[in-house]
Structures are given as C-alpha cells and as structure tokens.
Amino acid sequence: MQPRDGIPHGTLYMLILKTLARTGQMHGFQIANAIQQISQDVLQVEEGSLYPALQRMLIKGWVTAEWGATPENRRARYYKLTKTGRKRLERELEQFQRVNQAIIRVIQTA
Amino acid sequence: MEWIGESWRKLKALAGRKQFDRDLDEEMRLHVELRAQEQIKSGTAPDDARAAARRRFGNPTLLKETSRDVWGWSSIESFWQDLRYAARMLSTSPAFTLVAVLSLAIGIGANTAIFSIANAILLKSLPVRDPDQLRLVLWTGHSRIPRHSGSGYSTHLHGIEVNSSFSYPMYKLLAASVPQFSSLMGFQHAQVTVVAAGESHYAGAFFATGNFFSDLGLSPLAGRLLSPEDDRPGAPAVVVLSYRYWERRFGLDPSVVGRTITINGRPVTVAGITPRPFIGIEPGRDYDLFLPMARVESFGPEWYSLGKEDHWWVQILGRLRPGISDREARAALDVVLTRASAAYAETQDQKLRPFRAVVEPGTGGVPLLREQASAPLLILGSVVALVLLIACANIANLLLARGTARRREIAVRLSIGAGRWRLIRQLLTESLLTAGLGAALGLAFASPLAKAALAMAASSEELVIEANVDPRTLLFTVAVTLLTALIFGLAPAFRSTRVDLTPALKDGAAGASGAGRPLRLSRFLVAGQVALSTLLLAGAGLFVRTLQNLSTVDPGFNSQQLLIFSVDGSRSGYQGEKLTGLYQRIRTKVEAIPGVRAVSLSSVPLIGNSMSNSDITVPGYTPKSGQSAMTYQMVIGSRFLNTMGIPILLGRDIEDRDSPSVPHVAVVNETFVRSYMAGQNPLGRVFYFGTRSGSENPDPKDVIEVVGVAKDAKYDTLRHEIPPTAYTPYLQRPDWVRQMTFEVRTALPPMAIATAVRNIVGSIDRNVPVADLRTQEEQIRLSLGMERLFATLVGSFGVIAAMLASIGLYGVLAYTVTRRTGEIGIRMALGAGRRDVLAMVLRDSLIMVAAGVAVGVPAALALTRFLQAMLYGIAPNDPASFIGAGLMMSVVAMLAAWIPARRAARVDPMQALRCE
C-alpha cells in the first residue's frame, strides 16, 4: 500500500467542485471515489468529512441535491454544480494556482 | 447579497429538519455499504469489510452533528428547547403565571395604547408622496395686524407667536415668486350644510387650491380628485368626498360619483372619493368634503375672500424642492413677505412691523393638537410607564421567591454539568415567554383602550385620530417587551443561579441558609412598589378631586331639565330678517310643544368651549395705559337669562320689545359692573363696542345702554374665572347672527322632546338640519372630557398599582412565614401568644409599607407641581389627596398582609417543631 496523504486544508471544496464540474452529477460515494482515483490514490478524502462539506456547499448554493436511483437501483442523493458553484470553482482554482506557484518559487529558490 | 439566499435556504431547510436527518442518515449508510461491497468483491470477508468501511468513514454521529451545525440550527433548536421547557415551568405554577401575564398585559397594553396616540398625533407622516419634503409656511410679526385674521392656527414656537393665515392675494404672490418650493398649496376649512338624498346635515368642508391633490401625490379611490381646472372662476361646481364621509353618509355607494348634492343651497357634482388612509392634513380634524378654493366665496364664511388683501385666512403647505434647505426657503419667502407686508402696511392706518416667514416641518401635517396634547401625553405616558415598572418589580419579586423554591432543581442541573450561563439563558427565556404572553394580551386591548381614551378626551367634537397599531407602534411594543423581560428577569436569574450546591441539595424544601440576600432585595422591591403606587394614588387623588370640583362647581345657571340644539339657517339661503324670522318661527313652535316651559336662544351654547369677546369703550372708565376694556359677549334671544335660570339682580332681562328699531340695550354681569362701573348705578349707563379715542363720537346706533345686571354665570368653560360679559339681543345685532343655539326648559326629561324638536325644524324647512341636540348637562359632561379621562385612567392605574404592590407584599410575607415556621413554633412554645405572632408579621409588613410611603409622598410632592395647570380647586399638594393616597395604600397593604399573618398565628408549635 502506497502512502496516502490527507487533503490539504481548505482544498476539499475545490476538489469536490472540480470533480462535479468534470462529471456532471454524482452521489457522495462516487465523489469520494472519483477524487481518490483521479489523484491515483494519493489523495484520500477522509470519507465521512465529505458530507458536512457538501452540506455547507448546499447552503452556499454552489451545488444542488436531488434524490435518484443508482444503476443498482439503490436510492442515492445526487449532487450537481450550480452556476454559482462554477464561478466559485474558477475563483478557487485561480487562487490555488497563484498560491501554489508562489510556494513552488519559494521552494525552488531555497 | 449572498447571505439573503443563504438565509432563505437555511430557513427552508429548518422546516424540514427531520427529513434532513433521515436524508443524511440514508446517504451515509449507502456510502458505508457501497464501500463494504467493494471490499467484499475484492475478496475480504463480509464482516471485516463492513468494519473497515466504517473505520474509513469516521464517526457518523459526530459528522451528523457537524452537518447540522453547518445549517446553524443548534442555537435555534436550543432556544426552542428552552422555550418548551419555559412553557412547562410556567404551566406548573399557574397562579404565578396568571398574575405575571395579566399585570404585564395591563402594563404593556397601556404603554402601547398611549404610544399609539402619541404616534398618531406627534410622529406619523401624512399618507402622501414624499411627506418629508412638506413644510408649513407661517409668519411672525406684530400681532393683530390683519383686521380679519380669520381662521387658521397660531402657536408659540421658541416663545414667539406664529401665525398661519395669509390673505389669498398674498398666497398667490408667494406661489408665483418662490421657486424654492416646487409647490405651495393653499387650504382652509369651514362648516357647510349638505342636502343629499332628501336629508340635510352639517359637514366639514376643506377648501384646497387646484394643485393640492396632484402635488401631494394622491390618487382617487373612485372618480377623480380636484385639479387646477376645477379651481378657476366659472368652472363647473364639483366636490370630492372623503372616504369616511362616503362610508358614513352614502354607505360606500359607488354610484354617488357623478351625482349632484346640495351644499349651502347650491347644486354641486360629486367628482370622486379620496383614498381611505388620507383623513386630511390636520391630525385630529376630520373633513367630509373637498371643494376647490375658487368656490370659497360661495360656500365659506364671508371673510374667506379671494380678492381682499386685509382678509387673512389661507393656510399654506409647501413642498420643498430637493436640495433646498429650510433656511434658503425661508430667506426666499422673507424677501417677498417683507416687501408685500410693507406695501400692505401703507394701506392700513396702523404702523406695521414687517413680517418674517417661518418654515416648519409639515411631514405630519398641521400640528393642531401638538401643543395641547403634549403635556397630557407626557403625563399619561409617565403614568403607564410607572405601572409597568411596578408590574416589573412585582414579577421580579415573585421570581426571586420562586428562584429560592427552585434552588434544588437548579442545584441538580448545575451539579450534573449545566453551565451557569446556560441556566441564566433558560431563566431569561422564561421571563421572555412571560413578557411575550403579556405583550400579546396587551396588544389585544391596546387599540380599544386608545380609542376609549380618545373618545373620552374629545369634548363635543369628534377627535379623528388613527391611533392604530402600526409597524412603529409594534416595534415600540416589542422593544418594551424585551426591556421588560430584562428588567424583571435579569436580577432573579443571576441571583437564583448563584447556588451553594451542597446545602441546596441536602435540604429538602427551601432551606433557611443563603436565603437572606434575596429576601432583602425582595423587601426593597416591595417598598419601591409601595412608593410608586403611593405616587400614582396621590396623582389619581388630585385628578379625581379636580373632576369632582368641576362637576360640582356652580355654573351660575340651572343646567337641569334643559335641552339644547343648534341651527344654522345662514347656510341654507337665509339672511337678515329672513334668518331671524326663521329662528323666531322655530322658537314659537318649540314653545308650543307640551311640557316645554320656556325657550330662548344664544349665539353659542353655555360651557361649549366657544366664545367671542370684544374691546369696548365705556365712557367714564379709563383703562390702564396699553390696555383696553374688554368684555365677553353673547348674542341672545329674549328672556334668555330667565330661561337659563340666571338671576337678574338689577333692572330687567332682554325682552321682546328690544327690537332693531329701538335704542340698543344689553344686560351685563356683575363682573362687568365691578370692572367698568364700580360704585355707580349701572342702569342707564352706556358703552360701545370697539376702541375709540375720547374725542370721537360713536355712531348713535352703536351705543348700547345697560338695562339689567345679571348674576355672574360661567360662559365658555367651567374652569375659568367668570369674565366681564355683555348679553345683547340678537335682533339688534343682525350682522353677528349666523348659527344659533336654542335652549329649551322642559318639565319632562329633556330628551323626551328631542324627536318633536327635529320634526318641527324639519317641517319648517327640511333643508335646515338640527345639530348638537343634547341636554345641557350632557354638554357640561362633554366639556369635562379631558378631566374625566385623567381621573379615570390615573385612578384605575393607581388602584391597579396598589393591588400589584399588595400582591408583592403578600408574596414576600407568605414566603417569610413559610420559612420561619420553625422559628414561630419555638416562639410559641416559649410562650408567645397568637396575637404576638400576628403583630410580629404585621409589624414586618408595616416597615416595608411605611418605608414605601415615606419615599412615595415626597416624590409625589415634588412631581405633582407639574400638574398645576390641569388641576381645579385644589393645590398640587392637596393634603386630602396625599393623606388619602398614603392611607389607601396602607389599608390595602395591611389587608394583603393579614392573610400570611393569620397563617403564622395559626402555626401549631408541636407540629412546627416536629418538622424542624
């Protein structure tokens, strides 16, 4: 088993938003799996913590939720990105990259 | 603006909180199961897979909590919890809850009622477009300049007299030359006679310039409102009805619009109805009809002239242009006014000081009632505030006692880990719930109370004020409620959560230890309540005695068995001899009604709050320099003094022979003689109206000979000293005759002939209405409305306050007695008699009451000075009122103390000691 890192503080929203932006609608388990797979299992969402985050995003109006059925015909709540959520994602990405590059520059010069 | 959507989503979710929990549950369960299945597929044993999945997921309970917190429900939920707990606690002690809620309902309701009246009179904006731009245009200058300073209101601002009426030409000049105002609207009101649907009645008419409705931004409820086209000479005669009048007289019949009604004998077409919230621009005064200013000469009194420069009667409401300051507006008005008044002065023989413009806020309209209502409102406001304060003290006291009783409960909760703040919050929630219940109940009776108070305060005229519970009043009530809850709840909440746990838990019932401090506070609160109640009772005594004094003051005439009513033929086309002939005919026919002893008439009713006075010249009497001789005058029919029962001391009454063709005569009262003809025989002496220098000879027909002296009688009000008064026959003063009041002396109860009177006037001319038909006693009763209001309100609140204070006293004593049962038992076992115990408890209460009275009486003495102007026949330190207040408070308090004292005296020493 290769080492897994926790998700840097504050980036969970961005990851969820990005995941939803790429794939349309997903339920919680799918989101957790998607984040894990895309990051090639390096980043691991502490699975339960996904749910309070999703609640907050619902309040903020970044995502909407709707109950639907999984392919195996289980009831699941599907989350979808809203317009506000898309704008938010762009802002977060921009900010993240800006900070990231700054950090990388600092590290490289050191 | 993001937070709005956010709050909305939170609020929406709040409603479906249970669903939320279920959803979250299901979602999480699914997650764990899917994870476990995944592991099972890859070959893990099912049990291990499930355990691993759960491990990976984390603590679901904690996560759920976190999720719920995200929605911000926890504070709402715990408040809800507190509230439910509070409701349970209140329902376990219904007696306390009842007393608390009722006394708060009275306190908060009364405060809301008085505030709603103050709001309507002093604060409310007119229901028109941009009321903040409105200004009243007034002037100040040398007083009594215009010869006919007509109607309008004058007031004192910062100590200078300010007048509101202009001449119409002056209004036109201002309207044309002061661009700082986007609009200047002229207005004035008058009484008219309306005939509609075969019925005649008097109505209040409001004359407005053509720009009035459009510049106020009002739109019609039906038809149309007055426009500049209507306000031109020769335009078709139209009238707009007020909503209230339309409702009262026409039952909201929409077909009235377009119909023709008769006003003062002329046909006028109804053009439309004003919107419902608009009841005029003078709060307190009601208008029935709105007529164009151009019509004022046809419908108004003769001094409402559009052309004459010396007739001052138009009032002005202006709309200031945005960005213009009051100072700029006033300066602009001043330029025009100063020039115009200088030009005007030259046309007059008097020297004039130029006028200066005054610009006052007109947001709430003309402050007709501000001057006279401010002081009463301040007094009533203070009274109801005191009542609420007493109620607060009372509840705080009961809470303190309860807090002690609940020490065990509180100790248990503290010891199992509840925070002190949490408990204080819980206790304050109980206070808030109590106050909220009281406020809800209080709001229910605030409006009826305000209406009743206004009805009582209005004398004979209706006081039209919309004293309803509007948003501002509601806000006031909510603020008062919160404040109230804090005042009575805070100290008990802190006090009762400061508990020494061990003894509190050990003791069964209320233990003796640690109870001394709250009790001291309780005793202090009771003394405070007694002090405030004494203060209120003293005030109540003053007002009650004032009303008594005025009700029993001798008016100088016999007010019993006397019916009065008013008729104005001048507005139905009668003038000169036709008018006096009409009055003569009415008089003769009313005299013929069986049971009528005598009939006469006068220009105004006695004790009717209206009068007229005039400067006079009395040959042989030299007034002090700068002053002039003045007399009140009343124009009367023959045998008036006899009919009213005013004794003639010298000479004779006015009689039928005093016709226009014979020398003019007057009967004067004693004060007149004392003032102007002291020490001489007044009979045969002459005087004349107006002031003239000695050299000038008056027109012989202006000379009036004194033919009789009447005993002094009250004229316009019971309150004032009787002024010099001259009674002159109306037949000899036809110029002064307009509306007349008839006085009918009956053998029967006066109202028994009311219908006969109406029928007689109707049979003579059905277009002439009868108004103000009532007994003279009723007229006097109406004139004392304000006094009755104060006696009733302050009296009831005084009694309520005394009762509340007694409940407080009872509560403290009852608690003390319970607490001291053991001690009392020991005392009795050692030989104290029941009387000693009784005396001990009574003495205890007497100390509190005496302390309260000792503070209350001097406080009252200091404050009642300010009531001086409202009192009659007593000094503000009237001993009877003060002794009465102290005595009444003491008696009521002792009655309240008697019950616990008796209980103490009945303690069985054996049982008491065994319990200990």
PDB file of C-alpha atoms in Angstrom, chain B residues 742-847:
ATOM      1  CA  PHE B 742     -81.708  77.056  21.206  1.00  0.00           C
ATOM      2  CA  GLU B 743     -82.242  76.402  24.904  1.00  0.00           C
ATOM      3  CA  VAL B 744     -85.449  74.635  25.868  1.00  0.00           C
ATOM      4  CA  ARG B 745     -86.505  74.458  29.522  1.00  0.00           C
ATOM      5  CA  THR B 746     -88.738  71.435  29.989  1.00  0.00           C
ATOM      6  CA  ALA B 747     -90.968  69.971  32.639  1.00  0.00           C
ATOM      7  CA  LEU B 748     -90.315  66.480  31.253  1.00  0.00           C
ATOM      8  CA  PRO B 749     -86.971  64.759  30.905  1.00  0.00           C
ATOM      9  CA  PRO B 750     -85.400  66.930  28.173  1.00  0.00           C
ATOM     10  CA  MET B 751     -84.602  64.182  25.661  1.00  0.00           C
ATOM     11  CA  ALA B 752     -88.303  63.217  25.593  1.00  0.00           C
ATOM     12  CA  ILE B 753     -88.980  66.134  23.263  1.00  0.00           C
ATOM     13  CA  ALA B 754     -85.936  65.552  21.017  1.00  0.00           C
ATOM     14  CA  THR B 755     -87.952  63.968  18.224  1.00  0.00           C
ATOM     15  CA  ALA B 756     -90.579  66.699  18.407  1.00  0.00           C
ATOM     16  CA  VAL B 757     -87.832  69.308  18.010  1.00  0.00           C
ATOM     17  CA  ARG B 758     -86.389  67.577  14.940  1.00  0.00           C
ATOM     18  CA  ASN B 759     -89.827  67.271  13.396  1.00  0.00           C
ATOM     19  CA  ILE B 760     -90.587  70.933  13.972  1.00  0.00           C
ATOM     20  CA  VAL B 761     -87.374  72.186  12.360  1.00  0.00           C
ATOM     21  CA  GLY B 762     -87.826  69.692   9.517  1.00  0.00           C
ATOM     22  CA  SER B 763     -91.409  70.819   8.946  1.00  0.00           C
ATOM     23  CA  ILE B 764     -90.337  74.456   8.719  1.00  0.00           C
ATOM     24  CA  ASP B 765     -87.568  73.721   6.220  1.00  0.00           C
ATOM     25  CA  ARG B 766     -86.259  70.234   5.630  1.00  0.00           C
ATOM     26  CA  ASN B 767     -83.014  71.678   4.244  1.00  0.00           C
ATOM     27  CA  VAL B 768     -82.131  73.134   7.639  1.00  0.00           C
ATOM     28  CA  PRO B 769     -80.514  70.482   9.819  1.00  0.00           C
ATOM     29  CA  VAL B 770     -80.585  70.244  13.609  1.00  0.00           C
ATOM     30  CA  ALA B 771     -77.170  69.703  15.154  1.00  0.00           C
ATOM     31  CA  ASP B 772     -75.732  69.060  18.613  1.00  0.00           C
ATOM     32  CA  LEU B 773     -79.083  68.095  20.063  1.00  0.00           C
ATOM     33  CA  ARG B 774     -78.362  67.177  23.676  1.00  0.00           C
ATOM     34  CA  THR B 775     -79.137  68.118  27.239  1.00  0.00           C
ATOM     35  CA  GLN B 776     -77.232  70.972  28.836  1.00  0.00           C
ATOM     36  CA  GLU B 777     -75.982  68.500  31.438  1.00  0.00           C
ATOM     37  CA  GLU B 778     -74.553  66.331  28.685  1.00  0.00           C
ATOM     38  CA  GLN B 779     -72.923  69.434  27.219  1.00  0.00           C
ATOM     39  CA  ILE B 780     -71.227  70.090  30.554  1.00  0.00           C
ATOM     40  CA  ARG B 781     -70.232  66.456  30.866  1.00  0.00           C
ATOM     41  CA  LEU B 782     -68.657  66.563  27.406  1.00  0.00           C
ATOM     42  CA  SER B 783     -66.721  69.691  28.280  1.00  0.00           C
ATOM     43  CA  LEU B 784     -65.035  67.774  31.103  1.00  0.00           C
ATOM     44  CA  GLY B 785     -63.759  65.006  28.819  1.00  0.00           C
ATOM     45  CA  MET B 786     -60.084  65.582  29.492  1.00  0.00           C
ATOM     46  CA  GLU B 787     -60.623  65.786  33.246  1.00  0.00           C
ATOM     47  CA  ARG B 788     -62.703  62.614  33.189  1.00  0.00           C
ATOM     48  CA  LEU B 789     -60.054  60.850  31.127  1.00  0.00           C
ATOM     49  CA  PHE B 790     -57.356  61.712  33.642  1.00  0.00           C
ATOM     50  CA  ALA B 791     -59.448  60.872  36.685  1.00  0.00           C
ATOM     51  CA  THR B 792     -60.452  57.542  35.143  1.00  0.00           C
ATOM     52  CA  LEU B 793     -57.098  56.474  33.735  1.00  0.00           C
ATOM     53  CA  VAL B 794     -54.841  57.661  36.529  1.00  0.00           C
ATOM     54  CA  GLY B 795     -57.392  56.460  39.079  1.00  0.00           C
ATOM     55  CA  SER B 796     -57.609  52.959  37.613  1.00  0.00           C
ATOM     56  CA  PHE B 797     -53.872  52.709  37.197  1.00  0.00           C
ATOM     57  CA  GLY B 798     -53.386  53.896  40.765  1.00  0.00           C
ATOM     58  CA  VAL B 799     -55.692  51.166  42.039  1.00  0.00           C
ATOM     59  CA  ILE B 800     -54.034  48.547  39.842  1.00  0.00           C
ATOM     60  CA  ALA B 801     -50.626  49.672  41.087  1.00  0.00           C
ATOM     61  CA  ALA B 802     -51.751  49.429  44.705  1.00  0.00           C
ATOM     62  CA  MET B 803     -53.098  45.948  44.052  1.00  0.00           C
ATOM     63  CA  LEU B 804     -49.857  44.847  42.413  1.00  0.00           C
ATOM     64  CA  ALA B 805     -47.862  46.212  45.322  1.00  0.00           C
ATOM     65  CA  SER B 806     -50.122  44.278  47.696  1.00  0.00           C
ATOM     66  CA  ILE B 807     -49.598  41.079  45.757  1.00  0.00           C
ATOM     67  CA  GLY B 808     -45.872  41.692  46.036  1.00  0.00           C
ATOM     68  CA  LEU B 809     -46.155  42.258  49.754  1.00  0.00           C
ATOM     69  CA  TYR B 810     -48.315  39.190  50.165  1.00  0.00           C
ATOM     70  CA  GLY B 811     -45.802  37.097  48.250  1.00  0.00           C
ATOM     71  CA  VAL B 812     -42.865  38.176  50.367  1.00  0.00           C
ATOM     72  CA  LEU B 813     -44.733  37.726  53.643  1.00  0.00           C
ATOM     73  CA  ALA B 814     -46.163  34.359  52.697  1.00  0.00           C
ATOM     74  CA  TYR B 815     -42.707  33.179  51.829  1.00  0.00           C
ATOM     75  CA  THR B 816     -41.216  34.591  55.025  1.00  0.00           C
ATOM     76  CA  VAL B 817     -43.861  32.916  57.135  1.00  0.00           C
ATOM     77  CA  THR B 818     -43.241  29.541  55.496  1.00  0.00           C
ATOM     78  CA  ARG B 819     -39.550  29.956  56.033  1.00  0.00           C
ATOM     79  CA  ARG B 820     -39.954  30.989  59.651  1.00  0.00           C
ATOM     80  CA  THR B 821     -42.465  28.343  60.635  1.00  0.00           C
ATOM     81  CA  GLY B 822     -39.891  26.662  62.828  1.00  0.00           C
ATOM     82  CA  GLU B 823     -38.884  29.881  64.496  1.00  0.00           C
ATOM     83  CA  ILE B 824     -42.513  30.801  65.109  1.00  0.00           C
ATOM     84  CA  GLY B 825     -43.065  27.364  66.605  1.00  0.00           C
ATOM     85  CA  ILE B 826     -40.221  27.906  69.039  1.00  0.00           C
ATOM     86  CA  ARG B 827     -41.501  31.337  69.991  1.00  0.00           C
ATOM     87  CA  MET B 828     -44.941  29.954  70.685  1.00  0.00           C
ATOM     88  CA  ALA B 829     -43.520  27.044  72.615  1.00  0.00           C
ATOM     89  CA  LEU B 830     -41.684  29.586  74.727  1.00  0.00           C
ATOM     90  CA  GLY B 831     -44.924  31.390  75.492  1.00  0.00           C
ATOM     91  CA  ALA B 832     -45.589  33.854  72.671  1.00  0.00           C
ATOM     92  CA  GLY B 833     -49.319  34.240  72.088  1.00  0.00           C
ATOM     93  CA  ARG B 834     -51.031  34.164  68.723  1.00  0.00           C
ATOM     94  CA  ARG B 835     -51.511  37.936  68.971  1.00  0.00           C
ATOM     95  CA  ASP B 836     -47.777  38.414  69.377  1.00  0.00           C
ATOM     96  CA  VAL B 837     -47.105  36.372  66.260  1.00  0.00           C
ATOM     97  CA  LEU B 838     -49.777  38.241  64.331  1.00  0.00           C
ATOM     98  CA  ALA B 839     -48.313  41.561  65.446  1.00  0.00           C
ATOM     99  CA  MET B 840     -44.813  40.401  64.542  1.00  0.00           C
ATOM    100  CA  VAL B 841     -45.736  39.632  60.932  1.00  0.00           C
ATOM    101  CA  LEU B 842     -47.855  42.777  60.580  1.00  0.00           C
ATOM    102  CA  ARG B 843     -45.063  44.873  62.027  1.00  0.00           C
ATOM    103  CA  ASP B 844     -42.735  43.354  59.493  1.00  0.00           C
ATOM    104  CA  SER B 845     -45.017  44.404  56.641  1.00  0.00           C
ATOM    105  CA  LEU B 846     -45.666  47.785  58.195  1.00  0.00           C
ATOM    106  CA  ILE B 847     -41.955  48.553  57.980  1.00  0.00           C
TER     107      ILE B 847
END
